[in-house]
Coordinates of C-alpha atoms in Angstrom, one line a residue:
M5 CA -9.3 -3.8 15.3
M6 CA -6.7 -1.1 15.7
D7 CA -9.3 1.7 16.1
M8 CA -7.7 3.4 13.2
L9 CA -10.6 5.8 12.4
S10 CA -11.0 7.3 15.8
N11 CA -7.4 7.1 17.1
E12 CA -5.7 10.5 16.8
E13 CA -2.3 8.9 16.3
Y14 CA -3.4 7.8 12.8
R15 CA -3.5 10.4 10.0
I16 CA -5.7 8.6 7.5
C17 CA -6.8 10.8 4.6
A18 CA -8.6 8.2 2.6
L19 CA -9.9 4.7 3.2
M20 CA -10.9 2.3 0.4
D21 CA -12.7 -0.9 1.1
Q22 CA -14.2 -3.5 -1.3
R23 CA -17.1 -1.2 -2.2
A24 CA -14.6 1.1 -4.0
M25 CA -13.1 -1.7 -6.1
I26 CA -13.6 -2.0 -9.8
T27 CA -14.0 -5.2 -11.7
M28 CA -11.0 -6.3 -13.7
Y29 CA -10.2 -9.3 -15.9
D30 CA -6.7 -10.7 -16.2
P31 CA -5.9 -14.5 -16.6
K32 CA -2.7 -13.9 -14.6
Y33 CA -4.9 -13.3 -11.5
G34 CA -7.4 -16.1 -12.2
G35 CA -9.8 -14.2 -14.4
V36 CA -12.3 -11.7 -12.9
F37 CA -11.3 -9.9 -9.7
G38 CA -11.7 -6.6 -7.9
S39 CA -9.0 -3.9 -7.9
K40 CA -8.6 -0.7 -5.8
P41 CA -8.3 2.3 -8.1
L42 CA -6.1 4.9 -6.6
Q43 CA -7.2 7.2 -9.4
L44 CA -10.4 7.9 -7.4
I45 CA -8.3 9.5 -4.7
W46 CA -6.0 11.3 -7.1
S47 CA -8.9 12.8 -9.1
R48 CA -10.8 13.9 -6.0
Y49 CA -7.7 15.3 -4.2
A50 CA -5.5 16.2 -7.1
D51 CA -4.0 19.2 -5.3
F52 CA -2.6 16.9 -2.6
Y53 CA -2.2 13.4 -3.9
G54 CA -1.0 11.6 -7.1
P55 CA 1.3 8.8 -8.2
H56 CA 4.3 10.8 -7.0
N57 CA 3.3 10.6 -3.3
T58 CA 1.0 7.6 -2.8
I59 CA 1.7 4.0 -1.7
M60 CA -0.9 1.3 -1.4
V61 CA 0.1 -1.5 1.0
D62 CA -1.7 -4.8 0.5
D63 CA -1.1 -8.5 0.7
A64 CA -2.8 -9.1 -2.7
K65 CA -0.9 -7.8 -5.7
R66 CA -4.0 -7.8 -7.8
N67 CA -5.5 -5.0 -5.7
F68 CA -3.1 -2.5 -7.2
V69 CA -3.1 -3.8 -10.8
T70 CA -4.5 -0.4 -12.0
S71 CA -1.5 1.4 -10.4
P72 CA 1.3 -1.1 -10.0
Q73 CA 4.0 1.5 -9.5
N74 CA 2.2 2.6 -6.3
G75 CA 1.7 -0.9 -4.8
L76 CA 3.8 -2.3 -2.0
K77 CA 3.1 -6.0 -1.4
I78 CA 3.4 -7.3 2.1
S79 CA 3.1 -10.8 3.5
A80 CA -0.4 -12.0 4.3
F81 CA -1.1 -12.1 8.1
R82 CA -2.4 -15.5 9.2
R83 CA -3.4 -15.8 12.8
G84 CA -1.4 -18.5 14.6
A85 CA 1.3 -19.0 12.0
A86 CA 4.0 -20.8 13.8
G87 CA 7.2 -18.9 14.4
R88 CA 5.9 -15.8 12.5
D89 CA 6.1 -12.4 14.0
A90 CA 3.6 -10.2 12.1
D91 CA 4.6 -7.1 14.0
A92 CA 8.2 -7.5 12.7
E93 CA 7.1 -6.8 9.1
L94 CA 5.0 -3.9 10.1
A95 CA 8.0 -2.4 12.0
E96 CA 10.1 -2.9 8.9
L97 CA 7.4 -1.2 6.8
E98 CA 7.4 1.7 9.2
R99 CA 11.1 2.1 8.7
Y100 CA 10.7 2.1 4.9
V101 CA 7.9 4.7 4.9
L102 CA 9.8 6.9 7.3
A103 CA 12.9 6.6 5.1
I104 CA 11.1 7.8 1.9
A105 CA 8.7 10.2 3.6
E106 CA 10.8 13.3 2.7
L107 CA 11.1 12.4 -1.0
D108 CA 9.1 14.7 -3.3
D109 CA 8.5 11.9 -5.8
F110 CA 8.1 8.1 -5.3
T111 CA 7.7 7.3 -9.0
H112 CA 11.4 6.3 -9.3
L113 CA 11.2 3.8 -6.4
K114 CA 10.5 0.1 -6.9
H115 CA 8.4 -0.7 -3.9
K116 CA 8.7 -4.4 -4.6
N117 CA 12.3 -4.0 -3.4
W118 CA 11.4 -2.2 -0.2
K119 CA 13.2 -4.6 2.1
R120 CA 16.4 -4.4 0.0
Y121 CA 16.1 -0.6 0.2
L122 CA 16.7 -0.9 4.0
N123 CA 19.0 -3.9 3.7
I124 CA 16.4 -6.2 5.4
K125 CA 16.8 -9.9 4.6

């Protein structure tokens, strides 16, 4: 565990786990599944957060089916994957987030192309 909730280096404003998920149905994702509704954060903290300044990073695309424009899919981390450096993708993700941090509006970005944005791979 990265001690994210008590480490002062992290600035987490909201944390959503599986208890916040809503049940969805889409044959594309195998039928019934849970999805994380960013709208919960946006409605509770509307003065600060909305589709214009929110990114959900996840390895399962279905988790942001309710707000696909705000989803950024990363590779799943599998312990012991031969030849794979999981920290490399996190470092690349950090570069992307820092590169767009000063933008007022993320809605025009296509996060699925985040690596191309930085000319990665």
